Short mmCIF file of C-alpha atoms in Angstrom, two decimals:
data_model
loop_
_atom_site.label_atom_id
_atom_site.label_comp_id
_atom_site.label_asym_id
_atom_site.label_seq_id
_atom_site.Cartn_x
_atom_site.Cartn_y
_atom_site.Cartn_z
CA MET A 204 -107.26 -136.32 75.22
CA THR A 205 -110.68 -137.32 76.45
CA LYS A 206 -110.49 -139.77 79.31
CA LEU A 207 -112.00 -143.24 79.00
CA LYS A 208 -115.16 -143.50 81.06
CA VAL A 209 -115.18 -146.75 83.01
CA GLY A 210 -117.72 -148.59 85.14
CA VAL A 211 -117.09 -151.31 87.75
CA ILE A 212 -119.75 -154.00 88.15
CA GLY A 213 -119.45 -155.65 91.54
CA CYS A 214 -117.94 -153.81 94.51
CA GLY A 215 -116.41 -156.64 96.54
CA THR A 216 -112.82 -157.02 97.70
CA ILE A 217 -111.20 -157.32 94.25
CA ALA A 218 -112.87 -154.07 93.21
CA LYS A 219 -111.95 -152.36 96.48
CA TYR A 220 -108.25 -153.22 96.33
CA ARG A 221 -107.58 -153.53 92.61
CA HIS A 222 -110.03 -152.18 90.07
CA LEU A 223 -111.34 -149.03 91.74
CA PRO A 224 -108.04 -147.60 93.06
CA GLU A 225 -106.08 -148.61 89.95
CA TYR A 226 -108.59 -147.05 87.59
CA ASP A 227 -108.57 -143.96 89.82
CA ALA A 228 -104.77 -143.82 89.62
CA ASN A 229 -104.71 -144.08 85.82
CA PRO A 230 -104.56 -140.57 84.30
CA ASN A 231 -106.45 -141.74 81.21
CA VAL A 232 -109.50 -142.95 83.12
CA GLU A 233 -112.59 -141.37 84.63
CA LEU A 234 -114.48 -143.68 87.00
CA ALA A 235 -118.01 -142.92 85.90
CA ALA A 236 -120.15 -145.70 87.38
CA VAL A 237 -120.17 -148.42 90.04
CA CYS A 238 -122.70 -151.19 90.55
CA ASP A 239 -123.45 -153.53 93.45
CA LEU A 240 -126.54 -155.36 94.69
CA VAL A 241 -125.95 -153.79 98.11
CA PRO A 242 -127.08 -150.17 97.61
CA GLU A 243 -125.01 -148.82 100.50
CA ARG A 244 -121.87 -150.41 99.13
CA ALA A 245 -122.41 -149.01 95.65
CA GLN A 246 -123.20 -145.55 97.01
CA ALA A 247 -120.14 -145.50 99.27
CA TYR A 248 -117.78 -146.15 96.35
CA ALA A 249 -119.72 -143.77 94.12
CA ASP A 250 -119.22 -141.04 96.71
CA GLN A 251 -115.54 -141.92 97.16
CA TYR A 252 -114.72 -141.83 93.45
CA GLY A 253 -117.24 -139.30 92.16
CA ALA A 254 -119.14 -141.91 90.15
CA LYS A 255 -122.79 -142.77 89.62
CA ALA A 256 -124.20 -145.65 91.70
CA PHE A 257 -126.30 -148.52 90.34
CA THR A 258 -127.76 -151.70 91.83
CA GLU A 259 -128.58 -153.32 88.46
CA TYR A 260 -125.85 -153.82 85.89
CA GLN A 261 -128.37 -153.59 83.03
CA GLU A 262 -129.00 -149.96 83.97
CA LEU A 263 -125.29 -149.20 84.14
CA LEU A 264 -124.78 -150.65 80.65
CA LYS A 265 -127.37 -148.20 79.28
CA MET A 266 -124.91 -145.35 79.90
CA GLU A 267 -123.91 -144.55 76.34
CA GLU A 268 -120.90 -142.53 77.46
CA LEU A 269 -119.29 -145.55 79.15
CA ASP A 270 -116.32 -146.89 77.18
CA ALA A 271 -115.40 -149.90 79.29
CA VAL A 272 -116.38 -151.94 82.34
CA SER A 273 -114.80 -154.31 84.81
CA VAL A 274 -116.83 -157.40 85.69
CA CYS A 275 -116.04 -158.26 89.34
CA LEU A 276 -118.92 -160.63 90.08
CA PRO A 277 -119.35 -164.24 91.26
CA ASN A 278 -117.94 -166.69 88.72
CA TYR A 279 -121.28 -167.85 87.34
CA LEU A 280 -122.08 -164.28 86.26
CA HIS A 281 -118.79 -163.60 84.45
CA ALA A 282 -119.94 -164.85 81.06
CA PRO A 283 -123.52 -163.48 80.90
CA VAL A 284 -122.58 -160.02 82.20
CA THR A 285 -119.46 -159.81 80.03
CA ILE A 286 -121.45 -160.76 76.94
CA ALA A 287 -124.15 -158.22 77.80
CA ALA A 288 -121.51 -155.52 78.22
CA LEU A 289 -119.79 -156.37 74.93
CA ASN A 290 -123.15 -156.34 73.17
CA ALA A 291 -123.78 -152.92 74.72
CA GLY A 292 -120.61 -151.68 73.02
CA LYS A 293 -118.29 -151.67 76.04
CA HIS A 294 -114.76 -153.01 76.29
CA VAL A 295 -114.55 -155.54 79.13
CA LEU A 296 -112.00 -156.51 81.76
CA CYS A 297 -113.41 -159.69 83.36
CA GLU A 298 -112.15 -161.25 86.55
CA LYS A 299 -110.90 -164.84 86.53
CA PRO A 300 -111.83 -167.58 85.93
CA MET A 301 -113.39 -166.10 82.80
CA ALA A 302 -116.30 -168.56 82.72
CA THR A 303 -117.64 -171.82 84.11
CA SER A 304 -117.38 -173.80 80.86
CA ARG A 305 -115.52 -173.86 77.57
CA GLN A 306 -118.79 -173.05 75.81
CA GLU A 307 -119.27 -169.86 77.84
CA GLY A 308 -115.69 -168.80 77.20
CA GLU A 309 -116.12 -169.26 73.47
CA GLN A 310 -119.31 -167.19 73.54
CA MET A 311 -117.46 -164.36 75.29
CA ILE A 312 -114.70 -164.41 72.68
CA GLU A 313 -117.29 -164.41 69.88
CA ALA A 314 -119.14 -161.45 71.44
CA ALA A 315 -115.92 -159.42 71.62
CA ALA A 316 -115.11 -160.15 67.99
CA LYS A 317 -118.66 -159.47 66.79
CA ASN A 318 -118.78 -156.09 68.53
CA GLY A 319 -115.18 -155.08 67.79
CA LYS A 320 -114.41 -154.64 71.49
CA LYS A 321 -111.50 -155.63 73.72
CA LEU A 322 -111.89 -158.51 76.15
CA MET A 323 -109.22 -159.00 78.80
CA ILE A 324 -109.16 -161.51 81.64
CA GLY A 325 -107.79 -160.42 85.02
CA HIS A 326 -104.83 -162.76 85.38
CA ASN A 327 -102.27 -160.67 87.24
CA GLN A 328 -99.48 -163.18 87.93
CA ARG A 329 -97.73 -162.71 84.60
CA PHE A 330 -97.30 -159.00 85.43
CA ALA A 331 -95.47 -159.55 88.74
CA ALA A 332 -91.87 -158.28 88.57
CA ALA A 333 -90.28 -161.63 89.47
CA HIS A 334 -92.31 -163.44 86.82
CA VAL A 335 -91.51 -160.85 84.14
CA LYS A 336 -87.79 -161.15 84.89
CA ALA A 337 -87.97 -164.95 84.96
CA LYS A 338 -89.65 -164.91 81.55
CA GLU A 339 -86.80 -162.75 80.21
CA LEU A 340 -84.22 -165.21 81.55
CA ILE A 341 -86.06 -168.20 80.07
CA VAL A 342 -86.41 -166.57 76.65
CA SER A 343 -82.72 -165.57 76.69
CA GLY A 344 -81.76 -169.21 77.16
CA ALA A 345 -80.16 -168.56 80.56
CA ILE A 346 -81.46 -171.81 82.08
CA GLY A 347 -81.54 -173.75 78.82
CA LYS A 348 -84.19 -176.35 78.13
CA ILE A 349 -86.95 -176.52 80.75
CA TYR A 350 -87.55 -179.94 82.23
CA SER A 351 -89.97 -179.40 85.08
CA PHE A 352 -91.71 -176.95 87.41
CA ARG A 353 -93.70 -176.71 90.58
CA THR A 354 -96.05 -173.92 91.46
CA ALA A 355 -98.37 -173.29 94.38
CA PHE A 356 -100.91 -170.70 95.42
CA GLY A 357 -102.46 -171.10 98.81
CA HIS A 358 -103.82 -169.06 101.69
CA GLY A 359 -106.32 -169.45 104.51
CA GLY A 360 -109.38 -168.99 102.33
CA PRO A 361 -111.73 -166.26 101.12
CA GLU A 362 -113.37 -165.88 104.52
CA GLY A 363 -110.26 -163.99 105.60
CA TRP A 364 -110.58 -161.25 103.00
CA SER A 365 -113.90 -161.47 101.13
CA VAL A 366 -116.24 -158.59 101.85
CA ASP A 367 -118.90 -161.11 102.98
CA GLY A 368 -116.53 -163.34 104.97
CA ARG A 369 -117.69 -166.91 105.48
CA ASN A 370 -121.04 -166.00 103.89
CA SER A 371 -119.29 -165.21 100.62
CA TRP A 372 -120.42 -166.62 97.27
CA PHE A 373 -117.01 -168.31 97.08
CA PHE A 374 -118.41 -171.12 99.22
CA ARG A 375 -121.62 -171.66 97.23
CA LYS A 376 -121.04 -174.01 94.31
CA ASN A 377 -124.01 -172.74 92.29
CA GLU A 378 -122.36 -169.31 92.24
CA ALA A 379 -118.65 -170.12 92.45
CA PHE A 380 -118.70 -173.30 90.28
CA ILE A 381 -115.23 -174.13 91.60
CA GLY A 382 -113.31 -173.30 94.76
CA ALA A 383 -109.57 -172.95 95.34
CA MET A 384 -108.75 -174.30 91.89
CA GLY A 385 -110.79 -171.55 90.25
CA ASP A 386 -109.81 -168.84 92.71
CA LEU A 387 -106.07 -169.57 92.82
CA GLY A 388 -105.22 -172.49 90.56
CA VAL A 389 -106.34 -170.75 87.38
CA HIS A 390 -103.87 -167.93 88.14
CA LYS A 391 -101.05 -170.45 88.22
CA THR A 392 -102.15 -172.21 85.05
CA ASP A 393 -101.94 -168.85 83.30
CA LEU A 394 -98.53 -168.16 84.84
CA ILE A 395 -97.03 -171.53 83.87
CA ARG A 396 -98.29 -171.20 80.30
CA TYR A 397 -96.74 -167.72 80.15
CA LEU A 398 -93.40 -168.76 81.64
CA ILE A 399 -92.71 -171.93 79.69
CA GLY A 400 -94.23 -170.60 76.47
CA GLU A 401 -96.11 -173.83 75.85
CA GLU A 402 -99.67 -175.07 76.19
CA ILE A 403 -100.65 -177.63 78.80
CA ILE A 404 -102.11 -180.63 76.99
CA GLU A 405 -102.68 -183.23 79.72
CA VAL A 406 -103.79 -183.01 83.34
CA GLY A 407 -104.01 -185.47 86.21
CA SER A 408 -105.40 -184.21 89.49
CA PHE A 409 -106.96 -184.63 92.90
CA VAL A 410 -109.45 -181.84 93.67
CA GLU A 411 -110.89 -182.22 97.16
CA THR A 412 -112.81 -180.52 99.98
CA LEU A 413 -110.80 -181.12 103.14
CA ALA A 414 -110.49 -178.00 105.27
CA LYS A 415 -113.78 -176.10 104.98
CA ALA A 416 -116.99 -177.33 106.57
CA ASP A 417 -120.47 -176.76 105.15
CA THR A 418 -119.38 -176.18 101.57
CA ASP A 419 -119.35 -178.27 98.40
CA VAL A 420 -116.55 -176.39 96.62
CA ASP A 421 -112.96 -177.64 96.59
CA ASP A 422 -110.44 -176.20 99.00
CA ASN A 423 -107.38 -178.29 98.07
CA ALA A 424 -106.13 -179.34 94.66
CA VAL A 425 -102.91 -180.93 93.46
CA CYS A 426 -102.37 -181.38 89.73
CA ILE A 427 -99.73 -182.85 87.46
CA LEU A 428 -99.46 -180.93 84.20
CA LYS A 429 -97.79 -181.94 80.94
CA SER A 430 -96.96 -179.48 78.18
CA GLU A 431 -96.99 -180.02 74.42
CA ASN A 432 -93.23 -180.66 74.37
CA GLY A 433 -93.21 -182.90 77.41
CA ILE A 434 -92.42 -180.52 80.27
CA ILE A 435 -94.05 -181.94 83.40
CA GLY A 436 -94.71 -180.28 86.73
CA THR A 437 -97.05 -179.86 89.65
CA LEU A 438 -99.58 -177.22 90.56
CA ALA A 439 -101.18 -176.90 93.98
CA ALA A 440 -104.05 -174.62 94.97
CA SER A 441 -105.35 -174.42 98.51
CA TRP A 442 -107.55 -172.56 100.96
CA SER A 443 -105.90 -174.33 103.90
CA TYR A 444 -102.42 -172.75 103.90
CA TYR A 445 -102.45 -170.57 106.99
CA HIS A 446 -99.14 -169.12 105.91
CA ALA A 447 -99.58 -168.00 102.32
CA ASP A 448 -97.56 -169.64 99.56
CA ASN A 449 -97.34 -168.05 96.12
CA SER A 450 -94.15 -169.69 94.89
CA THR A 451 -93.08 -171.04 91.51
CA ILE A 452 -89.89 -172.92 90.64
CA ILE A 453 -88.69 -173.67 87.12
CA TYR A 454 -86.07 -176.41 86.63
CA GLY A 455 -83.90 -176.17 83.51
CA GLU A 456 -80.79 -177.83 82.11
CA LYS A 457 -78.56 -174.88 83.06
CA GLY A 458 -80.24 -173.64 86.20
CA ILE A 459 -83.21 -173.19 88.49
CA LEU A 460 -85.42 -170.13 88.88
CA ARG A 461 -87.12 -169.65 92.25
CA MET A 462 -89.91 -167.06 92.25
CA GLU A 463 -91.62 -165.68 95.37
CA ASP A 464 -89.93 -168.51 97.28
CA ASP A 465 -87.74 -166.34 99.51
CA PRO A 466 -88.97 -163.65 101.95
CA GLN A 467 -86.40 -161.11 100.75
CA TYR A 468 -85.62 -161.91 97.14
CA SER A 469 -88.54 -162.20 94.72
CA LEU A 470 -86.39 -164.15 92.25
CA ILE A 471 -83.32 -166.31 92.83
CA ALA A 472 -81.48 -167.84 89.88
CA GLN A 473 -79.24 -170.80 90.70
CA TYR A 474 -77.01 -171.90 87.83
CA THR A 475 -75.15 -175.19 87.28
CA SER A 476 -71.94 -173.14 87.14
CA GLY A 477 -72.38 -172.42 90.84
CA GLU A 478 -73.40 -168.81 90.28
CA VAL A 479 -76.39 -167.59 92.31
CA VAL A 480 -78.11 -164.33 91.40
CA LYS A 481 -80.59 -162.83 93.86
CA TYR A 482 -83.04 -160.25 92.52
CA GLU A 483 -84.63 -157.81 94.97
CA LEU A 484 -87.70 -156.87 92.94
CA ASP A 485 -91.14 -155.51 93.73
CA LYS A 486 -93.06 -157.97 95.87
CA ILE A 487 -96.03 -159.81 94.41
CA GLN A 488 -99.39 -158.12 94.94
CA THR A 489 -100.99 -158.43 98.35
CA ASN A 490 -103.87 -156.80 100.20
CA ASP A 491 -101.84 -156.65 103.40
CA ALA A 492 -100.95 -153.28 104.86
CA GLY A 493 -97.81 -151.90 103.26
CA GLY A 494 -97.87 -154.44 100.47
CA GLN A 495 -100.18 -152.73 98.04
CA HIS A 496 -98.73 -152.34 94.58
CA SER A 497 -100.36 -152.00 91.20
CA SER A 498 -101.42 -155.31 89.70
CA HIS A 499 -100.67 -153.73 86.28
CA VAL A 500 -103.80 -155.45 84.93
CA ILE A 501 -105.91 -152.29 84.77
CA ASP A 502 -103.12 -150.27 83.14
CA ALA A 503 -102.56 -153.00 80.53
CA PHE A 504 -106.29 -153.13 79.79
CA ILE A 505 -106.57 -149.35 79.38
CA LYS A 506 -103.46 -149.27 77.18
CA SER A 507 -104.95 -151.92 74.88
CA VAL A 508 -108.15 -149.91 74.50
CA LEU A 509 -106.41 -146.57 73.94
CA ASN A 510 -103.91 -147.97 71.43
CA ASN A 511 -106.34 -150.40 69.82
CA GLU A 512 -104.02 -153.28 70.67
CA GLU A 513 -104.83 -156.86 71.57
CA PRO A 514 -104.86 -157.19 75.38
CA PRO A 515 -101.95 -159.25 76.76
CA VAL A 516 -104.41 -161.67 78.39
CA ASN A 517 -107.23 -161.76 75.84
CA GLY A 518 -110.22 -164.07 75.81
CA THR A 519 -108.36 -166.81 73.99
CA GLU A 520 -105.58 -166.75 76.58
CA GLY A 521 -108.16 -166.84 79.36
CA LEU A 522 -109.90 -169.82 77.79
CA LYS A 523 -106.66 -171.78 77.47
CA SER A 524 -106.02 -171.33 81.19
CA LEU A 525 -109.64 -172.19 82.02
CA SER A 526 -109.33 -175.36 79.95
CA VAL A 527 -106.58 -176.60 82.28
CA VAL A 528 -108.88 -176.06 85.27
CA LEU A 529 -111.75 -177.84 83.53
CA ALA A 530 -109.43 -180.74 82.74
CA ALA A 531 -108.31 -180.86 86.39
CA LEU A 532 -111.93 -181.09 87.55
CA GLU A 533 -112.69 -183.82 85.06
CA SER A 534 -109.54 -185.74 85.96
CA SER A 535 -110.44 -185.69 89.64
CA GLN A 536 -114.00 -186.80 88.92
CA THR A 537 -113.12 -189.59 86.49
CA LYS A 538 -109.77 -190.66 88.01
CA THR A 539 -108.17 -190.45 84.56
CA ILE A 540 -105.58 -188.33 82.75
CA VAL A 541 -107.52 -185.74 80.73
CA LYS A 542 -106.45 -183.94 77.56
CA THR A 543 -107.23 -180.21 77.86
CA GLN A 544 -108.66 -180.02 74.35
CA GLU A 545 -111.08 -182.85 75.06
CA THR A 546 -112.70 -181.59 78.24
CA LYS A 547 -116.47 -181.69 78.24
CA ALA A 548 -118.11 -178.41 77.22
CA LEU A 549 -120.09 -178.30 80.47
CA LEU A 550 -119.09 -179.64 83.86
CA HIS A 551 -121.43 -179.64 86.84
#
């Protein structure tokens, strides 16, 4: 079978640790092109993976033989570059958050439909082993009706791992649009939606800049989320946790599921019967030495293209998770509870 020819637009940290090596490891993929504004960076990865180097994404998209691309750019470029790629006849895997407004997200979904191409958003949390197992337990009825949850995603900030350090676009609001809530919080909104199997309909939040100097993007956010059937819980996203936290806890009538909350066991199920089950599963993805595992995002994307299936995190799924983030921003700005379906189309 002919391999899918793939290009990666943007050669920062997420491309270095996720997209490039995971495409390279997939037997159905040929890495054909890489693009970055820094010529040396693009050329280095082109040499490493036997691909063609570009500094302008428009030129990369002119490659007729390209089947698909990953968009690994600053947030404000996600929508325009994704739409351009879809219009050029390429399938697209776009990093999160998918866009900076509901309007942009809708335009991306429309472009995918119009061109008959796959659009997947790079939410990797739902593929982590502990989260997959927890979903199985929830669906099986093991913990009964879900009442509440709390989830957090925090670390020391992008300066610790971004290719450009403290000079990264993550800290420039005109490029990032949103800080920790967009970088980390949107991952957890996607995870909670996946785990509880319900949409979040109302959000109350505080989204603040507390820990980082000389930036106008948020670095700490705490949100209260309410689902369509009344499940309530909290979500925290932070760039000020100097010991990373990536935990999620689901509280049900028959038990509690603790995910990524214990250093040894990725999932611990505590039942009202007194039974405790500890699952030693693959650790959640990390860039730390010795902790590198597949995010499964790239493989899922390639599978959807090859089998002509809907991607597991399609544009509509990405937009639903983005809508929670938009509602959180609006709630913090207006000091009101915001319905996710009523968020303003554009937030500045």
